[in-house]
Amino acid sequence: MDRLTYVNSGNAAYIDSLYEAYKQDPESVDYGWQKFFEGFDFGQGSAPKTAATAATSGAPEHVLKEINVLNMINGYRTRGHLFTKTNPVRERRKYHPGKELETFGLSEADMDTVFNAGVEVGLGQAKLRDIRQLLEETYCESIGAEYKYIRNPIKTKWFEDRMESKRNQPSFTKEEKKRILNKLNEAVGFESFLGTKFLGQKRFSLEGAEALIPALDSVIEKGSQLGIEEFTIGMAHRGRLNVLANIMGKPYREIFSEFEGKNYDMESSFGGDVKYHLGFSNDIATSNGNKVHLSLCPNPSHLETVGPVVEGITRAKIDGKYNGDHDKIAPILIHGDASVAGQGIIYEVLQMEKLDGYKTGGTVHLVINNQIGFTTNYKDARSSTYCTDIAKTVLSPVFHVNGDDAEALVYVINLAMEYRQEFNEDVFIDILCYRRFGHNESDEPKFTQPTLYKAIEAHPNPREIYYQKLLAEGSITAEDAKAMEKMFRDELQKQLDETKAQARVETGNAMFAGSWQGLHLPTKAEVYANTDTSVNEAELLEIGKKLTDLPSDKGFFKKIEKLFDDRRRMVNETKTFDWAMGELLAYGTLLKEGHPVRLSGEDVKRGTFSHRHAVVTLPDTDEEYTPLTTLGTEAKFNVYNSLLSEYGVLGFDYGYALANPNALTIWEAQFGDFVNGAQIIVDQYLVSAETKWQRGNGLVMLLPHGYEGQGPEHSSARIERFLESCADNNIQVANCTTPANFFHILRRQLHRDFRKPLVIFSPKSLLRHPACVSKLEDFTRGQFEELIDDSFTTDIKKVTRVLFCSGKIYYELLEKQQADKRSDVALVRVEQLYPTPVLEMEAIKAKYTNAKEFIWVQEEPENMGAWPYMLRKFRKSELQLDVISRKEGASTATGYAKQHASQQLYIISKAFEAPVSENQKEKVKNTAKKMAETNAD
């Protein structure tokens, strides 16, 4: 076989390209290649050959060997991570080709030959033996590095300069080593203490991965030195109690009280959660005297769900507290090996890394790689080589570290923090470790992994391994280590004794601290109280004029100019506003009052239905113009078209609203139907976080909803799912029918002294409906109306049937009512579905004394929409509601336009017990046709 085949293939073209670049500018290639080509030119004289062809046709042997050595260097940098000593309890899989000398066309006979290629790794001219030793120590010991796929040579050089100069060998002072041992002692001792004192209780221990604790301790210290003032942390349940106690500074007695059940308050309205889901925040002092704020976000058992929430919290603080400085706060996400490889939310969050609306300056990702998921072997958990291979999609560097080597992990996490601060990008650290017990402490792992757990049983813990290392090198004495261990255990026992002596232990972390100061939990009366959200007429019109003004020195699309002309007439002439103007005026008035506004979601700048145009784009330059930023306010209006994600982006915006309750934070779905892609965020955070974790939120969700013949995936935002989750005034659910009411409910969100998530089923066809407008006085007087009574019937004694409804169907019922002059039928709009205006609805019954029928009318099938909730809500009420709707169905809507029209007309006809006119039939059909033309699937 030709011993130069490695040159004959792709490498030949690569070498030629380097040589051509060298001839143009010697400085354009690395120093090692400069020296190589100098030697090549000297050896070849003026012969007209390329570097690669010369290499295969009689080039001097030393030239070929130099190429081989450079290939070896590149091979170690690229594939050295495959041959590391990173697995503490298993033999590593074998990979071919390997790193043998023969792989690179070298042999033992070359080991003492001096090569110029040593310059490439900072050795200068060096023996192959020395070059190889440097590469082995740098890339094949306790640390594996994946970084060569990064397409920026500055970044790859950054890593090589730091790793190869130190050979990835940590060098800590004696005091630093003692600190690492102390944190390992705390991590191991804490788990051991819990295991003996609370036998059989679930704690999802960190045992096997205790090196995480000194790593987190060190990254906080390092980050503080680099200017970071705050860390936001997200993690699952494994090791959480250890992180809470030994990193976050949560008092041990509080954790013990949770095991003892002494944190339960019988008089509290909160439902609580298990101890390993709880969050905590605290200010800690670093060794250099700096103060760093740490926040551990509460999380559910749904693995990785906390990721986007942490990113949103971080971004809110960057925008507000730190004035856009990404270097003042950093997110840390702690993953499991099975979840980081298996959960799709990881990819959604990674794709946010460099997006203007979602970037947070780089996240440090730590993977507690137990090499097992519950009972699933790692070979069954992924197709990729590593659990962290998803990091490569956004070109994030990955380090694989032996979890038994605490110093290596501390070294790597510090390097990761430096990279994050330098380049504001994500870094992954894969901590190869193990899980001492089963999925929880009572689980038996030997059922499914008998050989692995035989090895684990015999394996010493990381503290013992590190203690023996320090003892051997003389960095600590056995007496010092024993004293350290005893002192810590005595402290734990003391706090446990104190806990047992108390009847109840109060936990810290007040609900309304920090940015939530001044807000409170509302009483039932406050929830239902009216809130004045009116705006002075002159001020409203002034804002309206600025919002409808296009700069004369810029050219816009003709359709945009016409749209803004129409809006200008609303302000200056008709004093009547459509839905888009009502929305934009709400934002403008809040900005004037000092409240930032963030609007995020798919296509929100223009709006899915081309109605909003909060941002307009110039036709020739792609320059964007945003009228709401011209109001001269300190508060900022930010609108971001999101990536095509529901789960990730809703989680992000939830986190944003959590950290900044004084901003109006809105997430809009492209169609409300797609919100089910984010159901985990809705269920685990939006509707339940307050009762589980005592964490409020003021996020607004806009979910386009309405039956216009667009099929099963473009009709329903699943009102029923939100209403079935309503209890204890946890959220607000609304389906507004007028621009003014929409204006007021948005403003109400920030004009009350409490925050509740607000779910609005927003319109589609109503955006351009001629009757769906509001007069100026509707904005300048009053407040949001939870219920709007009939305004057509003048003689209430004639009313024999009352139709309750919500949303778009009202306008179709209204047209029928007025066309037929049906003064015997009253139309009552329930604008706020929850908290339900029960008293107002019962007052309607009392008002219409001659009415015999009270009917809920909806577009949705009988088993969907608001009806199931209304049926339950009023089952014992004197308001004996009946229903008119589509018949129950497995799908939300039909995909056939004719069937849709037939069903819609049936509802209208049934509501009045009278046939529908030909004119209204055509309008229903035309609405479906227009909506079909307006939007793509």
PDB file of C-alpha atoms in Angstrom, residues 598-701:
ATOM      1  CA  ARG A 598     -41.920  43.134  24.976  1.00  0.00           C
ATOM      2  CA  LEU A 599     -43.838  41.372  22.208  1.00  0.00           C
ATOM      3  CA  SER A 600     -42.460  38.047  21.014  1.00  0.00           C
ATOM      4  CA  GLY A 601     -43.626  35.190  18.826  1.00  0.00           C
ATOM      5  CA  GLU A 602     -43.761  33.933  15.281  1.00  0.00           C
ATOM      6  CA  ASP A 603     -44.295  36.766  12.772  1.00  0.00           C
ATOM      7  CA  VAL A 604     -45.395  39.278  15.415  1.00  0.00           C
ATOM      8  CA  LYS A 605     -43.783  42.341  13.853  1.00  0.00           C
ATOM      9  CA  ARG A 606     -46.255  42.320  10.998  1.00  0.00           C
ATOM     10  CA  GLY A 607     -48.756  39.958  12.592  1.00  0.00           C
ATOM     11  CA  THR A 608     -49.808  36.580  11.210  1.00  0.00           C
ATOM     12  CA  PHE A 609     -52.855  38.223   9.649  1.00  0.00           C
ATOM     13  CA  SER A 610     -51.026  41.296   8.358  1.00  0.00           C
ATOM     14  CA  HIS A 611     -52.870  43.570  10.741  1.00  0.00           C
ATOM     15  CA  ARG A 612     -50.381  44.866  13.300  1.00  0.00           C
ATOM     16  CA  HIS A 613     -47.465  46.308  11.321  1.00  0.00           C
ATOM     17  CA  ALA A 614     -45.715  47.339  14.537  1.00  0.00           C
ATOM     18  CA  VAL A 615     -42.582  47.290  12.393  1.00  0.00           C
ATOM     19  CA  VAL A 616     -42.555  48.270   8.727  1.00  0.00           C
ATOM     20  CA  THR A 617     -39.750  47.447   6.321  1.00  0.00           C
ATOM     21  CA  LEU A 618     -38.465  49.781   3.626  1.00  0.00           C
ATOM     22  CA  PRO A 619     -38.655  48.207   0.176  1.00  0.00           C
ATOM     23  CA  ASP A 620     -35.195  49.082  -1.115  1.00  0.00           C
ATOM     24  CA  THR A 621     -32.960  48.686   1.930  1.00  0.00           C
ATOM     25  CA  ASP A 622     -34.715  46.260   4.321  1.00  0.00           C
ATOM     26  CA  GLU A 623     -34.379  48.995   6.947  1.00  0.00           C
ATOM     27  CA  GLU A 624     -37.012  48.675   9.661  1.00  0.00           C
ATOM     28  CA  TYR A 625     -39.103  51.503  11.063  1.00  0.00           C
ATOM     29  CA  THR A 626     -40.904  51.055  14.397  1.00  0.00           C
ATOM     30  CA  PRO A 627     -43.373  53.855  15.232  1.00  0.00           C
ATOM     31  CA  LEU A 628     -43.637  52.874  18.925  1.00  0.00           C
ATOM     32  CA  THR A 629     -39.956  53.709  19.402  1.00  0.00           C
ATOM     33  CA  THR A 630     -40.547  57.319  18.347  1.00  0.00           C
ATOM     34  CA  LEU A 631     -42.602  58.291  21.404  1.00  0.00           C
ATOM     35  CA  GLY A 632     -39.579  59.603  23.272  1.00  0.00           C
ATOM     36  CA  THR A 633     -40.042  57.298  26.254  1.00  0.00           C
ATOM     37  CA  GLU A 634     -37.344  55.883  28.500  1.00  0.00           C
ATOM     38  CA  ALA A 635     -39.274  52.636  28.624  1.00  0.00           C
ATOM     39  CA  LYS A 636     -38.460  50.506  25.605  1.00  0.00           C
ATOM     40  CA  PHE A 637     -40.684  48.763  23.111  1.00  0.00           C
ATOM     41  CA  ASN A 638     -39.103  45.551  21.869  1.00  0.00           C
ATOM     42  CA  VAL A 639     -40.761  43.317  19.314  1.00  0.00           C
ATOM     43  CA  TYR A 640     -39.130  40.115  18.096  1.00  0.00           C
ATOM     44  CA  ASN A 641     -40.077  37.619  15.450  1.00  0.00           C
ATOM     45  CA  SER A 642     -39.190  34.376  17.159  1.00  0.00           C
ATOM     46  CA  LEU A 643     -37.752  31.155  15.885  1.00  0.00           C
ATOM     47  CA  LEU A 644     -40.397  28.604  14.877  1.00  0.00           C
ATOM     48  CA  SER A 645     -40.928  27.365  18.402  1.00  0.00           C
ATOM     49  CA  GLU A 646     -43.795  27.355  20.868  1.00  0.00           C
ATOM     50  CA  TYR A 647     -42.389  25.351  23.774  1.00  0.00           C
ATOM     51  CA  GLY A 648     -39.052  27.133  23.965  1.00  0.00           C
ATOM     52  CA  VAL A 649     -40.228  30.676  23.262  1.00  0.00           C
ATOM     53  CA  LEU A 650     -43.224  30.539  25.605  1.00  0.00           C
ATOM     54  CA  GLY A 651     -40.912  29.224  28.324  1.00  0.00           C
ATOM     55  CA  PHE A 652     -38.458  32.029  27.595  1.00  0.00           C
ATOM     56  CA  ASP A 653     -41.129  34.735  27.750  1.00  0.00           C
ATOM     57  CA  TYR A 654     -42.571  33.217  30.914  1.00  0.00           C
ATOM     58  CA  GLY A 655     -39.126  33.534  32.477  1.00  0.00           C
ATOM     59  CA  TYR A 656     -38.833  37.091  31.192  1.00  0.00           C
ATOM     60  CA  ALA A 657     -42.129  38.082  32.813  1.00  0.00           C
ATOM     61  CA  LEU A 658     -41.118  36.298  36.013  1.00  0.00           C
ATOM     62  CA  ALA A 659     -38.031  38.483  36.348  1.00  0.00           C
ATOM     63  CA  ASN A 660     -39.658  41.769  35.287  1.00  0.00           C
ATOM     64  CA  PRO A 661     -43.222  42.144  36.573  1.00  0.00           C
ATOM     65  CA  ASN A 662     -43.242  45.840  35.677  1.00  0.00           C
ATOM     66  CA  ALA A 663     -42.981  45.176  31.948  1.00  0.00           C
ATOM     67  CA  LEU A 664     -45.816  44.067  29.692  1.00  0.00           C
ATOM     68  CA  THR A 665     -44.486  40.777  28.340  1.00  0.00           C
ATOM     69  CA  ILE A 666     -46.526  39.199  25.561  1.00  0.00           C
ATOM     70  CA  TRP A 667     -46.155  35.934  23.700  1.00  0.00           C
ATOM     71  CA  GLU A 668     -48.328  35.524  20.625  1.00  0.00           C
ATOM     72  CA  ALA A 669     -48.953  32.227  18.881  1.00  0.00           C
ATOM     73  CA  GLN A 670     -49.045  32.222  15.102  1.00  0.00           C
ATOM     74  CA  PHE A 671     -52.363  30.423  15.469  1.00  0.00           C
ATOM     75  CA  GLY A 672     -53.795  29.598  18.869  1.00  0.00           C
ATOM     76  CA  ASP A 673     -54.015  25.963  17.839  1.00  0.00           C
ATOM     77  CA  PHE A 674     -50.237  25.699  18.052  1.00  0.00           C
ATOM     78  CA  VAL A 675     -50.066  26.505  21.752  1.00  0.00           C
ATOM     79  CA  ASN A 676     -50.422  22.805  22.520  1.00  0.00           C
ATOM     80  CA  GLY A 677     -46.796  22.488  21.438  1.00  0.00           C
ATOM     81  CA  ALA A 678     -46.010  24.372  24.647  1.00  0.00           C
ATOM     82  CA  GLN A 679     -48.458  22.527  26.885  1.00  0.00           C
ATOM     83  CA  ILE A 680     -45.756  21.623  29.392  1.00  0.00           C
ATOM     84  CA  ILE A 681     -45.027  25.294  30.068  1.00  0.00           C
ATOM     85  CA  VAL A 682     -48.743  25.998  30.436  1.00  0.00           C
ATOM     86  CA  ASP A 683     -49.357  23.115  32.832  1.00  0.00           C
ATOM     87  CA  GLN A 684     -46.180  23.172  34.903  1.00  0.00           C
ATOM     88  CA  TYR A 685     -45.543  26.915  35.083  1.00  0.00           C
ATOM     89  CA  LEU A 686     -48.278  29.207  33.848  1.00  0.00           C
ATOM     90  CA  VAL A 687     -51.267  27.821  35.741  1.00  0.00           C
ATOM     91  CA  SER A 688     -49.588  26.213  38.749  1.00  0.00           C
ATOM     92  CA  ALA A 689     -46.331  27.991  39.666  1.00  0.00           C
ATOM     93  CA  GLU A 690     -48.017  30.292  42.146  1.00  0.00           C
ATOM     94  CA  THR A 691     -49.535  27.500  44.225  1.00  0.00           C
ATOM     95  CA  LYS A 692     -46.511  25.177  43.902  1.00  0.00           C
ATOM     96  CA  TRP A 693     -43.628  27.604  44.302  1.00  0.00           C
ATOM     97  CA  GLN A 694     -45.185  30.901  45.389  1.00  0.00           C
ATOM     98  CA  ARG A 695     -44.035  32.575  42.196  1.00  0.00           C
ATOM     99  CA  GLY A 696     -46.393  34.919  40.384  1.00  0.00           C
ATOM    100  CA  ASN A 697     -46.267  35.948  36.742  1.00  0.00           C
ATOM    101  CA  GLY A 698     -47.868  38.591  34.558  1.00  0.00           C
ATOM    102  CA  LEU A 699     -47.250  37.059  31.132  1.00  0.00           C
ATOM    103  CA  VAL A 700     -49.846  37.776  28.434  1.00  0.00           C
ATOM    104  CA  MET A 701     -50.592  35.101  25.843  1.00  0.00           C
TER     105      MET A 701
END
